[in-house]
Short mmCIF file of C-alpha atoms in Angstrom, two decimals:
data_model
loop_
_atom_site.label_atom_id
_atom_site.label_comp_id
_atom_site.label_asym_id
_atom_site.label_seq_id
_atom_site.Cartn_x
_atom_site.Cartn_y
_atom_site.Cartn_z
CA MET A 22 -25.89 -3.87 -0.41
CA ASN A 23 -28.54 -1.03 -0.23
CA THR A 24 -27.44 1.84 -2.44
CA GLY A 25 -30.38 4.01 -2.33
CA SER A 26 -30.70 3.58 -6.23
CA ASN A 27 -32.34 1.30 -8.42
CA LYS A 28 -29.87 1.47 -11.40
CA PRO A 29 -27.16 -1.22 -11.39
CA GLY A 30 -23.31 -0.21 -10.70
CA GLU A 31 -24.36 3.20 -8.58
CA ALA A 32 -23.68 3.22 -5.06
CA ALA A 33 -24.33 5.44 -2.28
CA VAL A 34 -21.14 6.86 -0.51
CA ALA A 35 -21.17 7.50 3.60
CA GLU A 36 -19.69 10.80 4.26
CA ASP A 37 -16.96 10.49 6.75
CA ARG A 38 -17.49 12.40 9.86
CA THR A 39 -14.81 11.63 12.03
CA GLY A 40 -13.67 14.97 12.60
CA THR A 41 -12.85 16.37 8.97
CA ASP A 42 -16.10 18.05 8.28
CA ASP A 43 -15.06 21.88 7.18
CA GLU A 44 -18.76 22.87 8.18
CA ALA A 45 -18.88 21.93 11.66
CA ALA A 46 -16.16 23.14 14.45
CA PRO A 47 -12.65 22.37 13.46
CA ALA A 48 -11.50 18.59 14.72
CA GLN A 49 -9.85 19.28 18.06
CA ALA A 50 -5.85 18.24 18.25
CA LEU A 51 -5.08 14.83 20.02
CA GLY A 52 -3.88 15.71 23.61
CA SER A 53 -4.98 17.04 26.47
CA ARG A 54 -8.18 19.23 26.86
CA ALA A 55 -7.40 20.35 30.37
CA PRO A 56 -8.07 24.06 31.17
CA GLU A 57 -4.98 26.12 30.43
CA PHE A 58 -4.04 27.06 33.71
CA ILE A 59 -3.94 23.43 34.97
CA LYS A 60 -1.59 22.52 31.80
CA ALA A 61 0.59 25.62 33.02
CA ARG A 62 1.41 23.81 36.27
CA ARG A 63 3.31 20.42 35.82
CA ALA A 64 2.11 19.32 39.22
CA LEU A 65 -1.37 20.45 38.72
CA HIS A 66 -1.79 18.99 35.30
CA LEU A 67 -0.04 15.54 36.66
CA SER A 68 -2.45 15.12 39.22
CA TRP A 69 -5.48 16.21 37.03
CA GLN A 70 -4.49 13.39 34.45
CA VAL A 71 -4.51 10.88 37.51
CA GLY A 72 -7.68 11.92 38.83
CA VAL A 73 -9.09 11.44 35.12
CA PHE A 74 -7.37 8.02 34.40
CA ILE A 75 -9.23 7.26 38.15
CA VAL A 76 -12.35 8.34 37.50
CA GLY A 77 -12.29 6.64 33.82
CA LEU A 78 -10.98 3.40 35.29
CA ALA A 79 -14.15 3.28 37.83
CA VAL A 80 -16.41 3.89 34.92
CA VAL A 81 -14.88 0.83 32.70
CA ALA A 82 -14.66 -1.26 35.62
CA ALA A 83 -18.36 -0.56 36.31
CA GLY A 84 -18.93 -1.44 32.69
CA ALA A 85 -16.89 -4.47 32.61
CA ALA A 86 -19.17 -5.57 35.87
CA MET A 87 -22.14 -4.82 34.23
CA LEU A 88 -21.20 -7.12 31.08
CA VAL A 89 -22.35 -10.20 33.59
CA LEU A 90 -24.51 -8.34 35.89
CA PRO A 91 -27.61 -6.46 34.44
CA GLY A 92 -26.95 -3.25 33.20
CA PRO A 93 -25.81 -1.32 29.71
CA GLY A 94 -22.08 -2.51 30.28
CA TRP A 95 -20.79 -1.45 26.48
CA VAL A 96 -22.34 1.73 26.85
CA VAL A 97 -20.45 2.56 29.95
CA ILE A 98 -17.25 0.98 28.91
CA PHE A 99 -17.16 3.37 25.95
CA GLY A 100 -18.29 6.23 28.58
CA GLY A 101 -15.10 5.44 30.20
CA MET A 102 -13.08 5.52 27.43
CA ALA A 103 -14.58 8.94 26.15
CA ILE A 104 -13.55 10.13 29.94
CA TRP A 105 -10.21 8.90 29.12
CA ALA A 106 -10.15 10.74 25.92
CA THR A 107 -10.40 14.05 27.56
CA GLU A 108 -6.62 13.50 28.55
CA PHE A 109 -4.81 10.93 26.82
CA VAL A 110 -4.16 10.40 23.33
CA TRP A 111 -3.94 6.25 22.88
CA ALA A 112 -7.70 6.65 24.40
CA GLN A 113 -8.50 9.43 21.81
CA LEU A 114 -7.42 6.97 19.04
CA VAL A 115 -8.72 3.81 20.39
CA LEU A 116 -12.01 5.53 20.40
CA ARG A 117 -11.93 7.07 16.81
CA TRP A 118 -11.03 3.83 15.74
CA THR A 119 -14.44 1.93 17.59
CA LYS A 120 -16.48 4.62 16.37
CA ARG A 121 -15.16 4.17 13.04
CA LYS A 122 -15.76 0.06 13.02
CA VAL A 123 -19.39 0.62 15.02
CA THR A 124 -20.28 2.79 11.74
CA GLU A 125 -18.93 0.50 9.28
CA ALA A 126 -20.92 -2.70 11.24
CA ALA A 127 -24.05 -0.46 11.35
CA GLN A 128 -23.65 0.24 7.47
CA ARG A 129 -23.29 -3.64 7.08
CA ALA A 130 -26.18 -4.22 9.05
CA LEU A 131 -28.51 -2.38 6.38
CA ASP A 132 -27.09 -4.27 3.57
CA PRO A 133 -30.66 -6.32 2.56
CA LYS A 134 -28.68 -9.36 1.78
CA VAL A 135 -27.13 -9.43 5.43
CA ARG A 136 -30.72 -8.69 6.98
CA ARG A 137 -32.20 -11.57 4.97
CA ARG A 138 -29.97 -13.87 6.39
CA ASN A 139 -29.99 -12.91 10.11
CA ILE A 140 -33.39 -12.94 9.79
CA ILE A 141 -33.38 -16.61 8.43
CA LEU A 142 -31.23 -17.42 11.22
CA THR A 143 -32.94 -16.38 13.80
CA SER A 144 -36.19 -17.77 12.38
CA VAL A 145 -34.45 -21.04 12.20
CA GLY A 146 -33.14 -20.87 16.01
CA LEU A 147 -36.77 -19.86 17.21
CA VAL A 148 -37.97 -23.20 15.61
CA ILE A 149 -35.23 -25.13 17.00
CA VAL A 150 -36.08 -23.73 20.20
CA ALA A 151 -40.03 -24.52 19.98
CA ALA A 152 -39.15 -27.87 18.64
CA VAL A 153 -36.94 -28.54 22.02
CA ALA A 154 -39.80 -26.93 24.06
CA GLY A 155 -42.37 -28.97 22.39
CA VAL A 156 -40.54 -32.06 22.80
CA TYR A 157 -39.69 -31.40 26.26
CA LEU A 158 -43.65 -30.66 27.29
CA TRP A 159 -44.64 -33.52 25.35
CA LYS A 160 -42.48 -35.97 27.51
CA PHE A 161 -42.53 -34.36 30.93
CA GLY A 162 -45.30 -31.78 31.06
CA LEU A 163 -45.09 -28.33 33.03
CA GLN A 164 -42.20 -30.29 35.60
CA LEU A 165 -39.12 -28.41 36.23
CA PRO A 166 -35.95 -30.42 35.33
CA TRP A 167 -34.51 -31.17 38.56
CA GLU A 168 -38.05 -32.51 39.81
CA ILE A 169 -38.26 -35.37 37.34
CA GLU A 170 -38.40 -38.64 38.73
CA ASP A 171 -36.43 -41.42 37.01
CA GLN A 172 -38.35 -43.06 34.57
#
């Protein structure tokens, strides 16, 4: 792990910035962030929540479609979750958990051992792909697989 120090036994500790920072704005409580005049009227607040849910659902569905189609699928899905998190406690909790896990994964990715392993695995994979492509080109040339006649 990259500790930021050359001395053994020392470890750098990342600061937890999940809303507990005293210098920044105070952490918002869980729950609806609708304007007060909307919260004051039950029917209006319910219709507001239905509207937020539908918009969030449309964004999450678009993100899910982008997982198999071109586009930034996960980013759009998290954007839809952020829309839901403006109204629903469950979405706020899921978003907090996701942010924490992404931060942990980013910290692990900075570990020199993990980076070295990933570089080695990528290099081995590229060598294998290059070898398979080389054998194919040596045997068949620049013909597409479906145009190769039986030999």
